[in-house]
Each structure stands twice: as C-alpha cells, then as structure tokens.
PDB file of C-alpha atoms and ligand atoms in Angstrom:
ATOM      1  CA  MET Y 532      14.794 149.858  68.621  1.00  0.00           C
ATOM      2  CA  GLU Y 533      17.442 152.059  66.979  1.00  0.00           C
ATOM      3  CA  LYS Y 534      17.969 152.195  63.223  1.00  0.00           C
ATOM      4  CA  THR Y 535      21.042 153.368  61.339  1.00  0.00           C
ATOM      5  CA  LEU Y 536      22.215 153.683  57.740  1.00  0.00           C
ATOM      6  CA  ILE Y 537      25.247 152.174  56.076  1.00  0.00           C
ATOM      7  CA  ILE Y 538      26.377 152.793  52.510  1.00  0.00           C
ATOM      8  CA  ILE Y 539      28.654 150.249  50.872  1.00  0.00           C
ATOM      9  CA  LYS Y 540      30.766 152.609  48.773  1.00  0.00           C
ATOM     10  CA  PRO Y 541      31.767 152.216  45.100  1.00  0.00           C
ATOM     11  CA  GLY Y 542      35.226 150.899  46.028  1.00  0.00           C
ATOM     12  CA  ALA Y 543      33.707 147.971  47.913  1.00  0.00           C
ATOM     13  CA  VAL Y 544      31.173 147.302  45.151  1.00  0.00           C
ATOM     14  CA  GLN Y 545      33.989 147.250  42.567  1.00  0.00           C
ATOM     15  CA  ARG Y 546      36.209 145.035  44.717  1.00  0.00           C
ATOM     16  CA  GLY Y 547      33.470 142.446  45.203  1.00  0.00           C
ATOM     17  CA  LEU Y 548      33.100 143.109  48.911  1.00  0.00           C
ATOM     18  CA  ILE Y 549      29.339 143.728  49.182  1.00  0.00           C
ATOM     19  CA  GLY Y 550      28.583 140.359  50.744  1.00  0.00           C
ATOM     20  CA  GLU Y 551      31.666 140.382  52.959  1.00  0.00           C
ATOM     21  CA  VAL Y 552      30.858 143.820  54.390  1.00  0.00           C
ATOM     22  CA  LEU Y 553      27.172 143.113  54.866  1.00  0.00           C
ATOM     23  CA  SER Y 554      27.872 139.805  56.569  1.00  0.00           C
ATOM     24  CA  ARG Y 555      29.913 141.580  59.275  1.00  0.00           C
ATOM     25  CA  PHE Y 556      26.801 143.423  60.389  1.00  0.00           C
ATOM     26  CA  GLU Y 557      24.489 140.430  60.001  1.00  0.00           C
ATOM     27  CA  LYS Y 558      26.779 138.177  62.020  1.00  0.00           C
ATOM     28  CA  LYS Y 559      26.974 140.770  64.786  1.00  0.00           C
ATOM     29  CA  GLY Y 560      23.191 140.454  65.197  1.00  0.00           C
ATOM     30  CA  LEU Y 561      21.965 143.600  63.464  1.00  0.00           C
ATOM     31  CA  GLN Y 562      18.705 143.253  61.571  1.00  0.00           C
ATOM     32  CA  VAL Y 563      18.547 144.339  57.931  1.00  0.00           C
ATOM     33  CA  CYS Y 564      15.368 146.430  57.632  1.00  0.00           C
ATOM     34  CA  GLY Y 565      15.874 147.799  54.118  1.00  0.00           C
ATOM     35  CA  ILE Y 566      18.441 147.400  51.347  1.00  0.00           C
ATOM     36  CA  LYS Y 567      18.846 148.522  47.749  1.00  0.00           C
ATOM     37  CA  MET Y 568      21.325 149.594  45.091  1.00  0.00           C
ATOM     38  CA  ILE Y 569      21.282 153.241  44.070  1.00  0.00           C
ATOM     39  CA  ARG Y 570      23.509 155.597  42.145  1.00  0.00           C
ATOM     40  CA  PHE Y 571      24.390 158.917  43.772  1.00  0.00           C
ATOM     41  CA  THR Y 572      23.579 162.044  41.801  1.00  0.00           C
ATOM     42  CA  GLU Y 573      25.407 165.373  42.078  1.00  0.00           C
ATOM     43  CA  GLU Y 574      22.488 166.600  44.175  1.00  0.00           C
ATOM     44  CA  SER Y 575      22.218 163.628  46.550  1.00  0.00           C
ATOM     45  CA  VAL Y 576      25.978 163.316  47.130  1.00  0.00           C
ATOM     46  CA  SER Y 577      26.301 167.077  47.773  1.00  0.00           C
ATOM     47  CA  GLU Y 578      23.538 166.808  50.350  1.00  0.00           C
ATOM     48  CA  HIS Y 579      24.999 163.684  51.939  1.00  0.00           C
ATOM     49  CA  TYR Y 580      28.470 165.237  52.304  1.00  0.00           C
ATOM     50  CA  ALA Y 581      27.322 168.819  52.958  1.00  0.00           C
ATOM     51  CA  HIS Y 582      29.362 168.858  56.210  1.00  0.00           C
ATOM     52  CA  LEU Y 583      32.512 168.583  54.053  1.00  0.00           C
ATOM     53  CA  SER Y 584      31.613 171.257  51.488  1.00  0.00           C
ATOM     54  CA  GLN Y 585      34.462 173.563  52.557  1.00  0.00           C
ATOM     55  CA  LYS Y 586      37.115 170.836  52.377  1.00  0.00           C
ATOM     56  CA  PRO Y 587      39.607 170.811  49.494  1.00  0.00           C
ATOM     57  CA  PHE Y 588      38.740 167.169  48.754  1.00  0.00           C
ATOM     58  CA  PHE Y 589      34.968 167.767  48.498  1.00  0.00           C
ATOM     59  CA  ASN Y 590      34.754 167.444  44.706  1.00  0.00           C
ATOM     60  CA  ARG Y 591      37.039 164.442  44.679  1.00  0.00           C
ATOM     61  CA  ILE Y 592      34.991 162.442  47.190  1.00  0.00           C
ATOM     62  CA  LYS Y 593      31.775 163.392  45.404  1.00  0.00           C
ATOM     63  CA  ARG Y 594      33.141 162.051  42.117  1.00  0.00           C
ATOM     64  CA  ALA Y 595      34.364 158.902  43.832  1.00  0.00           C
ATOM     65  CA  MET Y 596      30.915 158.255  45.320  1.00  0.00           C
ATOM     66  CA  MET Y 597      29.242 158.597  41.893  1.00  0.00           C
ATOM     67  CA  ILE Y 598      31.670 156.396  39.974  1.00  0.00           C
ATOM     68  CA  SER Y 599      29.515 153.299  40.346  1.00  0.00           C
ATOM     69  CA  PRO Y 600      26.322 152.342  42.184  1.00  0.00           C
ATOM     70  CA  VAL Y 601      26.359 151.853  45.956  1.00  0.00           C
ATOM     71  CA  ILE Y 602      24.350 149.734  48.392  1.00  0.00           C
ATOM     72  CA  VAL Y 603      22.276 151.607  50.962  1.00  0.00           C
ATOM     73  CA  CYS Y 604      21.145 149.541  53.915  1.00  0.00           C
ATOM     74  CA  CYS Y 605      19.157 150.161  57.089  1.00  0.00           C
ATOM     75  CA  LEU Y 606      20.349 148.192  60.127  1.00  0.00           C
ATOM     76  CA  GLN Y 607      18.390 147.887  63.351  1.00  0.00           C
ATOM     77  CA  GLY Y 608      19.467 146.910  66.851  1.00  0.00           C
ATOM     78  CA  VAL Y 609      20.012 148.114  70.411  1.00  0.00           C
ATOM     79  CA  ASP Y 610      22.412 151.114  70.209  1.00  0.00           C
ATOM     80  CA  ALA Y 611      22.708 150.393  66.471  1.00  0.00           C
ATOM     81  CA  VAL Y 612      24.319 153.747  65.574  1.00  0.00           C
ATOM     82  CA  ARG Y 613      27.195 153.332  68.031  1.00  0.00           C
ATOM     83  CA  VAL Y 614      27.620 149.605  67.460  1.00  0.00           C
ATOM     84  CA  VAL Y 615      27.834 150.058  63.684  1.00  0.00           C
ATOM     85  CA  ARG Y 616      30.330 152.927  63.955  1.00  0.00           C
ATOM     86  CA  HIS Y 617      32.517 150.679  66.141  1.00  0.00           C
ATOM     87  CA  LEU Y 618      32.340 147.855  63.609  1.00  0.00           C
ATOM     88  CA  VAL Y 619      33.204 150.277  60.789  1.00  0.00           C
ATOM     89  CA  GLY Y 620      36.292 151.735  62.488  1.00  0.00           C
ATOM     90  CA  ALA Y 621      38.233 154.990  62.118  1.00  0.00           C
ATOM     91  CA  THR Y 622      37.873 157.119  58.979  1.00  0.00           C
ATOM     92  CA  ASN Y 623      41.461 156.477  57.884  1.00  0.00           C
ATOM     93  CA  GLY Y 624      41.686 152.850  56.818  1.00  0.00           C
ATOM     94  CA  ARG Y 625      45.392 152.791  57.647  1.00  0.00           C
ATOM     95  CA  GLU Y 626      44.629 153.747  61.244  1.00  0.00           C
ATOM     96  CA  ALA Y 627      41.428 151.721  61.695  1.00  0.00           C
ATOM     97  CA  LEU Y 628      41.879 148.766  64.040  1.00  0.00           C
ATOM     98  CA  PRO Y 629      42.147 145.249  62.658  1.00  0.00           C
ATOM     99  CA  GLY Y 630      38.798 143.523  63.015  1.00  0.00           C
ATOM    100  CA  THR Y 631      36.908 146.615  61.880  1.00  0.00           C
ATOM    101  CA  VAL Y 632      35.615 146.796  58.314  1.00  0.00           C
ATOM    102  CA  ARG Y 633      37.942 149.652  57.407  1.00  0.00           C
ATOM    103  CA  GLY Y 634      40.830 148.120  59.375  1.00  0.00           C
ATOM    104  CA  ASP Y 635      40.506 144.887  57.433  1.00  0.00           C
ATOM    105  CA  PHE Y 636      39.701 146.141  53.921  1.00  0.00           C
ATOM    106  CA  SER Y 637      40.990 149.710  53.482  1.00  0.00           C
ATOM    107  CA  MET Y 638      44.386 151.379  53.002  1.00  0.00           C
ATOM    108  CA  SER Y 639      42.913 154.845  52.418  1.00  0.00           C
ATOM    109  CA  VAL Y 640      41.213 157.837  54.052  1.00  0.00           C
ATOM    110  CA  GLN Y 641      38.907 158.438  51.116  1.00  0.00           C
ATOM    111  CA  GLU Y 642      38.484 154.874  49.850  1.00  0.00           C
ATOM    112  CA  ASN Y 643      37.280 153.488  53.147  1.00  0.00           C
ATOM    113  CA  ILE Y 644      34.650 150.947  52.031  1.00  0.00           C
ATOM    114  CA  VAL Y 645      31.617 152.019  54.002  1.00  0.00           C
ATOM    115  CA  HIS Y 646      29.686 154.990  55.352  1.00  0.00           C
ATOM    116  CA  ALA Y 647      27.802 154.800  58.650  1.00  0.00           C
ATOM    117  CA  SER Y 648      25.560 157.413  60.272  1.00  0.00           C
ATOM    118  CA  ASP Y 649      27.359 159.131  63.152  1.00  0.00           C
ATOM    119  CA  SER Y 650      24.401 159.954  65.470  1.00  0.00           C
ATOM    120  CA  THR Y 651      20.751 159.044  65.939  1.00  0.00           C
ATOM    121  CA  ASP Y 652      19.773 162.419  64.432  1.00  0.00           C
ATOM    122  CA  SER Y 653      21.883 161.918  61.318  1.00  0.00           C
ATOM    123  CA  ALA Y 654      20.638 158.320  61.035  1.00  0.00           C
ATOM    124  CA  GLU Y 655      17.066 159.589  60.894  1.00  0.00           C
ATOM    125  CA  THR Y 656      17.904 162.279  58.320  1.00  0.00           C
ATOM    126  CA  GLU Y 657      19.955 159.889  56.180  1.00  0.00           C
ATOM    127  CA  LEU Y 658      17.398 157.060  56.276  1.00  0.00           C
ATOM    128  CA  THR Y 659      14.731 159.514  55.132  1.00  0.00           C
ATOM    129  CA  ARG Y 660      17.061 160.690  52.356  1.00  0.00           C
ATOM    130  CA  PHE Y 661      17.530 157.216  50.887  1.00  0.00           C
ATOM    131  CA  PHE Y 662      14.404 155.228  51.780  1.00  0.00           C
ATOM    132  CA  SER Y 663      10.700 155.831  51.423  1.00  0.00           C
ATOM    133  CA  PRO Y 664       8.614 154.498  54.371  1.00  0.00           C
ATOM    134  CA  GLU Y 665       7.429 151.445  52.399  1.00  0.00           C
ATOM    135  CA  GLU Y 666      11.035 150.449  51.664  1.00  0.00           C
ATOM    136  CA  LEU Y 667      11.766 149.948  55.383  1.00  0.00           C
ATOM    137  CA  PHE Y 668      10.361 146.771  56.925  1.00  0.00           C
ATOM    138  CA  ASP Y 669       9.279 145.971  60.466  1.00  0.00           C
ATOM    139  CA  TYR Y 670       9.296 142.206  60.664  1.00  0.00           C
ATOM    140  CA  ASP Y 671       9.754 139.514  63.287  1.00  0.00           C
ATOM    141  CA  PHE Y 672      13.401 138.754  63.925  1.00  0.00           C
ATOM    142  CA  ASN Y 673      13.158 135.419  65.659  1.00  0.00           C
ATOM    143  CA  ASN Y 674      16.800 135.352  66.686  1.00  0.00           C
ATOM    144  CA  ARG Y 675      16.302 138.276  69.032  1.00  0.00           C
ATOM    145  CA  GLY Y 676      15.964 136.092  72.147  1.00  0.00           C
ATOM    146  CA  PHE Y 677      19.390 134.633  71.379  1.00  0.00           C
ATOM    147  CA  ILE Y 678      21.118 137.878  70.339  1.00  0.00           C
ATOM    148  CA  TYR Y 679      20.046 139.774  73.482  1.00  0.00           C
ATOM    149  CA  ALA Y 680      19.036 138.973  77.052  1.00  0.00           C
ATOM    150  CA  ASN Y 681      15.296 139.527  77.461  1.00  0.00           C
ATOM    151  CA  ASN Y 682      15.862 142.708  79.510  1.00  0.00           C
ATOM    152  CA  GLU Y 683      17.980 144.363  76.793  1.00  0.00           C
ATOM    153  CA  PHE Y 684      15.377 145.044  74.130  1.00  0.00           C
TER     154      PHE Y 684
HETATM  155  P1  LIG U1085      33.332 159.165  58.456  1.00  0.00           P
HETATM  156  O1  LIG U1085      32.970 158.502  57.140  1.00  0.00           O
HETATM  157  O2  LIG U1085      34.314 158.334  59.239  1.00  0.00           O
HETATM  158  O3  LIG U1085      32.131 159.579  59.268  1.00  0.00           O
HETATM  159  P2  LIG U1085      33.662 161.981  57.671  1.00  0.00           P
HETATM  160  O4  LIG U1085      34.580 162.935  58.355  1.00  0.00           O
HETATM  161  O5  LIG U1085      32.199 162.160  57.855  1.00  0.00           O
HETATM  162  O6  LIG U1085      34.152 160.489  58.077  1.00  0.00           O
HETATM  163  O7  LIG U1085      34.012 162.056  56.113  1.00  0.00           O
HETATM  164  C1  LIG U1085      33.169 161.451  55.169  1.00  0.00           C
HETATM  165  C2  LIG U1085      34.026 160.739  54.134  1.00  0.00           C
HETATM  166  O8  LIG U1085      34.828 161.700  53.433  1.00  0.00           O
HETATM  167  C3  LIG U1085      35.028 159.741  54.718  1.00  0.00           C
HETATM  168  O9  LIG U1085      34.454 158.473  54.978  1.00  0.00           O
HETATM  169  C4  LIG U1085      36.073 159.678  53.624  1.00  0.00           C
HETATM  170  O10 LIG U1085      35.640 158.842  52.538  1.00  0.00           O
HETATM  171  C5  LIG U1085      36.090 161.128  53.135  1.00  0.00           C
HETATM  172  N1  LIG U1085      37.139 161.919  53.839  1.00  0.00           N
HETATM  173  C6  LIG U1085      37.087 162.404  55.106  1.00  0.00           C
HETATM  174  N2  LIG U1085      38.225 163.080  55.407  1.00  0.00           N
HETATM  175  C7  LIG U1085      38.991 163.007  54.298  1.00  0.00           C
HETATM  176  C8  LIG U1085      40.315 163.525  53.978  1.00  0.00           C
HETATM  177  O11 LIG U1085      40.990 164.172  54.771  1.00  0.00           O
HETATM  178  N3  LIG U1085      40.769 163.222  52.726  1.00  0.00           N
HETATM  179  C9  LIG U1085      40.061 162.534  51.798  1.00  0.00           C
HETATM  180  N4  LIG U1085      38.833 162.046  52.053  1.00  0.00           N
HETATM  181  C10 LIG U1085      38.305 162.275  53.291  1.00  0.00           C
HETATM  182 MG1  LIG U1086      30.696 161.012  58.733  1.00  0.00          MG
END
C-alpha cells in the first residue's frame, strides 16, 4: 500500500493546529505509520526545497521552515500520495478550495500549513530523508475492512 509524507509546518505548530490538521487525514482513513517532531537545519531544508533553489523567495521559505519545530508524518493508504495532495489543496491558501487544509486554514502562498509529497518517487525520497526504517511501523489497521471494499486493497 502507498506511503506518503506530510510536514505540519511551523505556522500550523505555532497556531495550535497540529491536532486539527492531523485529524483531517486520520478521519479520511489514512493510517499513520510514523510521526515525530523535528527541527529543520539549513542543510535539511535546502535539500527538501532544492527544486526552488533558483526562486527569489528561497531563503525566505527556508528561514520560515526553521523558525520552530515541525511535525513529520508518514501516511499510508490506497493512492495515498494523490489523496493527500487533494486533501491539502492548492499551494496558494487564498486559492485553495474550502474543505481542503489550506483552503480552510491558510491566507498565504508561503504560510500554507502543510507540505505533502507530490509523487510516489518524491514520497520515497522524502520518507527516507526524515525517517529511519525502524521509525516507520507496519501494523494491523483493523478498520481497513470498513474504510475500503475488500477488492480495493
Ligand atoms: P507545494 O507545497 O504545493 O507542493 P511547491 O511549489 O513545491 O508547492 O513549493 C513549496 C513551498 O514553497 C510551498 O508550499 C510554499 O510554502 C512555498 N512557495 C511556493 N511558491 C511560492 C511563492 O511564489 N512565494 C512564496 N512561497 C512559495
Ligand atoms: Mg511541492
């Protein structure tokens, strides 16, 4: 079954939204397979946002991601990468649809509450970046027969 990474960003940690954001994914039926609080370093945030290194706002978003600790979390489910991106919504919080995490909690492009891996390849790379193998758990998720039909997983 597919795994993906979310990061609850400093803005959401500071605004007391950790539980609220996480519960969106839990209630949808995604399984939490690993979770911890970390603080980004210059090195880890540069690596994580390497695709934006030529953008004028690169240094600003790096600073914003290091300003307080973040929550990194591995979520598992059928088509988890795509499902989580849909729940997260568009990058710009002002454009993100109501009902999405960003649509409901963000008024900003930069301060948009949560990161989510954008492909199965990046999910694999990002999960390896933030979690060691023993920090990710394979465990029975007894709800599965109620979350999916038995031919879906
Ligand atoms: P995504 O988070 O929706 O996948 P990316 O393009 O990968 O969006 O950008 C990563 C993060 O960089 C965004 O979530 C946002 O915090 C920030 N960002 C992206 N574009 C801009 C911009 O034009 N101005 C300021 N910050 C931006
Ligand atoms: Mg992205």
